[in-house]
Short mmCIF file of C-alpha atoms in Angstrom, two decimals:
data_model
loop_
_atom_site.label_atom_id
_atom_site.label_comp_id
_atom_site.label_asym_id
_atom_site.label_seq_id
_atom_site.Cartn_x
_atom_site.Cartn_y
_atom_site.Cartn_z
CA UNK A 24 112.54 117.62 46.17
CA UNK A 25 115.35 116.62 48.50
CA UNK A 26 115.21 119.98 50.29
CA UNK A 27 111.43 119.69 50.59
CA UNK A 28 111.70 116.21 52.15
CA UNK A 29 114.34 117.49 54.57
CA UNK A 30 112.02 120.32 55.56
CA UNK A 31 109.19 117.84 56.22
CA UNK A 32 111.47 115.69 58.37
CA UNK A 33 112.67 118.73 60.33
CA UNK A 34 109.12 119.93 60.93
CA UNK A 35 108.03 116.47 62.04
CA UNK A 36 110.88 116.24 64.54
CA UNK A 37 110.16 119.75 65.74
CA UNK A 38 106.48 119.02 66.35
CA UNK A 39 107.41 115.79 68.19
CA UNK A 40 109.78 117.69 70.48
CA UNK A 41 107.15 120.36 71.14
CA UNK A 42 104.56 117.68 71.90
CA UNK A 43 106.98 116.01 74.30
CA UNK A 44 107.70 119.31 76.04
CA UNK A 45 103.99 120.03 76.21
CA UNK A 46 103.32 116.64 77.81
CA UNK A 47 106.03 117.23 80.42
CA UNK A 48 104.64 120.69 81.05
CA UNK A 49 101.13 119.37 81.66
CA UNK A 50 102.43 116.81 84.15
CA UNK A 51 104.60 119.40 85.87
CA UNK A 52 101.71 121.84 86.05
CA UNK A 53 99.49 119.17 87.61
CA UNK A 54 102.07 118.44 90.28
CA UNK A 55 102.77 122.15 90.72
CA UNK A 56 99.06 122.78 91.24
CA UNK A 57 98.95 120.09 93.94
CA UNK A 58 101.97 121.52 95.73
CA UNK A 59 100.68 125.07 95.45
CA UNK A 60 97.42 123.91 97.04
CA UNK A 61 99.55 122.70 99.97
CA UNK A 62 101.35 126.04 100.13
CA UNK A 63 98.04 127.93 100.27
CA UNK A 64 96.85 125.75 103.17
CA UNK A 65 99.98 126.32 105.27
CA UNK A 66 101.12 129.26 107.38
CA UNK A 67 104.76 129.93 106.59
CA UNK A 68 106.21 132.64 108.89
CA UNK A 69 109.81 131.88 107.85
CA UNK A 70 109.04 132.01 104.09
CA UNK A 71 110.51 128.59 103.39
CA UNK A 72 107.94 128.21 100.60
CA UNK A 73 108.72 131.52 98.95
CA UNK A 74 110.11 129.83 95.82
CA UNK A 75 106.86 127.89 95.27
CA UNK A 76 105.71 130.12 92.44
CA UNK A 77 102.70 128.80 90.46
CA UNK A 78 103.84 130.85 87.44
CA UNK A 79 106.89 128.63 87.01
CA UNK A 80 106.08 125.70 84.75
CA UNK A 81 108.21 123.19 86.59
CA UNK A 82 108.00 122.71 90.40
CA UNK A 83 111.36 120.92 90.23
CA UNK A 84 112.96 124.38 90.46
CA UNK A 85 111.34 125.03 93.86
CA UNK A 86 113.30 124.71 97.10
CA UNK A 87 112.56 121.62 99.24
CA UNK A 88 111.38 119.67 96.16
CA UNK A 89 113.31 116.81 94.53
CA UNK A 90 112.45 115.39 91.10
CA UNK A 91 113.57 112.42 89.02
CA UNK A 92 115.07 112.61 85.52
CA UNK A 93 111.57 112.80 84.06
CA UNK A 94 110.78 115.93 86.07
CA UNK A 95 108.34 114.12 88.33
CA UNK A 96 108.24 115.10 92.00
CA UNK A 97 109.75 112.36 94.17
CA UNK A 98 110.43 114.14 97.45
CA UNK A 99 108.84 116.91 99.51
CA UNK A 100 111.16 117.79 102.40
CA UNK A 101 109.69 120.37 104.78
CA UNK A 102 110.69 118.89 108.10
CA UNK A 103 111.25 121.28 111.02
CA UNK A 104 110.17 124.32 108.97
CA UNK A 105 107.91 126.10 111.48
CA UNK A 106 104.83 125.45 109.36
CA UNK A 107 101.24 125.31 110.57
CA UNK A 108 97.93 124.84 108.81
CA UNK A 109 96.49 121.73 107.18
CA UNK A 110 97.37 118.98 104.73
CA UNK A 111 95.39 118.91 101.49
CA UNK A 112 93.83 116.05 99.47
CA UNK A 113 95.64 117.30 96.35
CA UNK A 114 98.82 115.67 97.70
CA UNK A 115 97.35 112.39 96.47
CA UNK A 116 98.05 113.52 92.89
CA UNK A 117 101.83 113.26 93.32
CA UNK A 118 101.87 109.72 91.98
CA UNK A 119 105.68 109.46 91.81
CA UNK A 120 106.26 110.81 95.31
CA UNK A 121 108.56 108.60 97.39
CA UNK A 122 109.25 110.75 100.46
CA UNK A 123 106.79 113.05 102.21
CA UNK A 124 108.73 114.75 105.01
CA UNK A 125 106.62 117.16 107.09
CA UNK A 126 107.82 116.23 110.58
CA UNK A 127 108.39 118.66 113.48
CA UNK A 128 105.95 121.36 112.44
CA UNK A 129 102.61 122.43 113.88
CA UNK A 130 100.36 121.02 111.17
CA UNK A 131 96.79 120.44 112.32
CA UNK A 132 93.70 118.66 111.07
CA UNK A 133 93.40 115.15 109.69
CA UNK A 134 95.51 112.99 107.40
CA UNK A 135 93.82 113.07 103.96
CA UNK A 136 92.65 109.65 102.81
CA UNK A 137 93.95 110.61 99.35
CA UNK A 138 97.49 109.92 100.58
CA UNK A 139 96.58 106.30 99.93
CA UNK A 140 96.97 107.10 96.20
CA UNK A 141 100.73 107.64 96.57
CA UNK A 142 101.63 104.22 95.18
CA UNK A 143 105.38 105.01 95.07
CA UNK A 144 105.63 106.32 98.63
CA UNK A 145 108.49 104.86 100.67
CA UNK A 146 108.48 107.16 103.70
CA UNK A 147 105.60 109.03 105.34
CA UNK A 148 107.01 111.21 108.13
CA UNK A 149 104.38 113.35 109.85
CA UNK A 150 105.64 112.95 113.41
CA UNK A 151 105.78 115.81 115.93
CA UNK A 152 102.83 117.78 114.61
CA UNK A 153 99.34 118.46 115.93
CA UNK A 154 97.39 116.09 113.68
CA UNK A 155 93.97 114.86 114.78
CA UNK A 156 91.38 112.46 113.40
CA UNK A 157 91.87 108.78 112.57
CA UNK A 158 94.48 106.87 110.61
CA UNK A 159 92.94 106.45 107.12
CA UNK A 160 92.52 102.77 106.16
CA UNK A 161 93.54 103.91 102.64
CA UNK A 162 97.16 103.99 103.86
CA UNK A 163 97.01 100.22 103.48
CA UNK A 164 97.24 100.76 99.70
CA UNK A 165 100.80 102.09 100.03
CA UNK A 166 102.46 98.84 98.96
CA UNK A 167 105.93 100.43 98.67
CA UNK A 168 105.86 101.97 102.14
CA UNK A 169 108.84 101.21 104.40
CA UNK A 170 108.68 103.98 107.04
CA UNK A 171 105.47 105.18 108.71
CA UNK A 172 106.23 107.65 111.48
CA UNK A 173 103.18 109.38 112.97
CA UNK A 174 104.27 109.61 116.59
CA UNK A 175 103.71 112.68 118.77
CA UNK A 176 100.41 113.88 117.34
CA UNK A 177 96.82 113.69 118.62
CA UNK A 178 95.54 110.92 116.37
CA UNK A 179 92.66 108.78 117.63
CA UNK A 180 90.82 105.62 116.65
CA UNK A 181 92.23 102.19 115.91
CA UNK A 182 95.28 101.11 113.92
CA UNK A 183 93.93 100.08 110.49
CA UNK A 184 94.41 96.37 109.90
CA UNK A 185 95.04 97.15 106.23
CA UNK A 186 98.54 98.24 107.27
CA UNK A 187 99.37 94.63 108.13
CA UNK A 188 99.12 93.81 104.41
CA UNK A 189 102.09 96.04 103.50
CA UNK A 190 104.92 93.51 103.29
CA UNK A 191 107.58 96.22 102.73
CA UNK A 192 106.78 98.00 106.01
CA UNK A 193 109.77 98.01 108.38
CA UNK A 194 109.18 100.93 110.75
CA UNK A 195 105.87 101.97 112.33
CA UNK A 196 105.83 104.52 115.14
CA UNK A 197 102.49 105.78 116.43
CA UNK A 198 103.55 106.45 120.02
CA UNK A 199 102.27 109.49 121.91
CA UNK A 200 98.83 109.75 120.36
CA UNK A 201 95.30 108.86 121.50
CA UNK A 202 94.85 105.58 119.64
CA UNK A 203 92.61 102.83 120.96
CA UNK A 204 91.86 99.15 120.35
CA UNK A 205 94.63 96.59 120.14
CA UNK A 206 97.99 96.38 118.39
CA UNK A 207 98.20 94.26 115.22
CA UNK A 208 100.49 91.26 115.41
CA UNK A 209 100.40 89.92 111.85
CA UNK A 210 102.56 90.71 108.83
CA UNK A 211 105.17 93.43 109.41
CA UNK A 212 103.76 94.17 112.89
CA UNK A 213 105.28 90.91 114.08
CA UNK A 214 108.64 92.70 114.22
CA UNK A 215 107.64 96.21 115.36
CA UNK A 216 108.77 96.88 118.98
CA UNK A 217 105.99 97.60 121.46
CA UNK A 218 107.53 100.89 122.56
CA UNK A 219 106.57 102.27 119.12
CA UNK A 220 102.97 102.14 120.39
CA UNK A 221 103.48 103.46 123.92
CA UNK A 222 101.78 106.50 125.47
CA UNK A 223 98.43 105.82 123.86
CA UNK A 224 96.35 105.58 127.08
CA UNK A 225 93.43 103.81 125.38
CA UNK A 226 95.51 101.42 123.30
CA UNK A 227 95.41 97.89 124.66
CA UNK A 228 98.08 95.23 124.24
CA UNK A 229 98.76 93.07 121.19
CA UNK A 230 95.62 91.49 119.76
CA UNK A 231 95.00 87.81 120.33
CA UNK A 232 93.85 86.40 117.03
CA UNK A 233 90.50 84.67 117.06
CA UNK A 234 89.18 86.41 120.15
CA UNK A 235 87.01 89.50 120.57
CA UNK A 236 87.02 92.25 117.97
CA UNK A 237 90.08 94.45 118.39
CA UNK A 238 88.18 97.73 118.04
CA UNK A 239 85.42 97.19 120.60
CA UNK A 240 84.34 100.58 122.00
CA UNK A 241 87.14 102.26 120.02
CA UNK A 242 86.54 105.54 118.26
#
């Protein structure tokens, strides 16, 4: 009877470990799928994404990816990698991502509004690309964001006022774009230097609260 009970205990522990591994595998596969969607949307002439193999269970083994102790993706670092193509909405599934570094490439198209789902994001660095479209108001949901660097692109439209509600925000640089309207002055924008907004020909000065709408004739 004692041996039988020991066998039951061993089997129970074994199944628990397998279930735990399976759970980690499902999460890793979900994040791997999101990252592989990004790889498929990018042109990679220097093969910096060669290790991004969808047949590997865990994307934490891929180059340019950093994970935490729970095998959740926390950093994507592809700055200055000679990449072109587009960003993908699947990036919004990387719920533990803290750093998205895609600066100094030739990435085109718009910023997916799904990036607003990255609740752990600390740094969003998309500067020196060829991005177009507007700044998604959904970025205002990034309550952990500290660094927002989108300078040297071709972004248009107004600066979403939702960004002024991010109390953690320390650095905002949207210079050298085609933004319009006025510059926010509340919340973290109170301390952002004006030269971080320069070279936007249609962007007017700091907004004067209580006066005309900041985004009049701005698109």
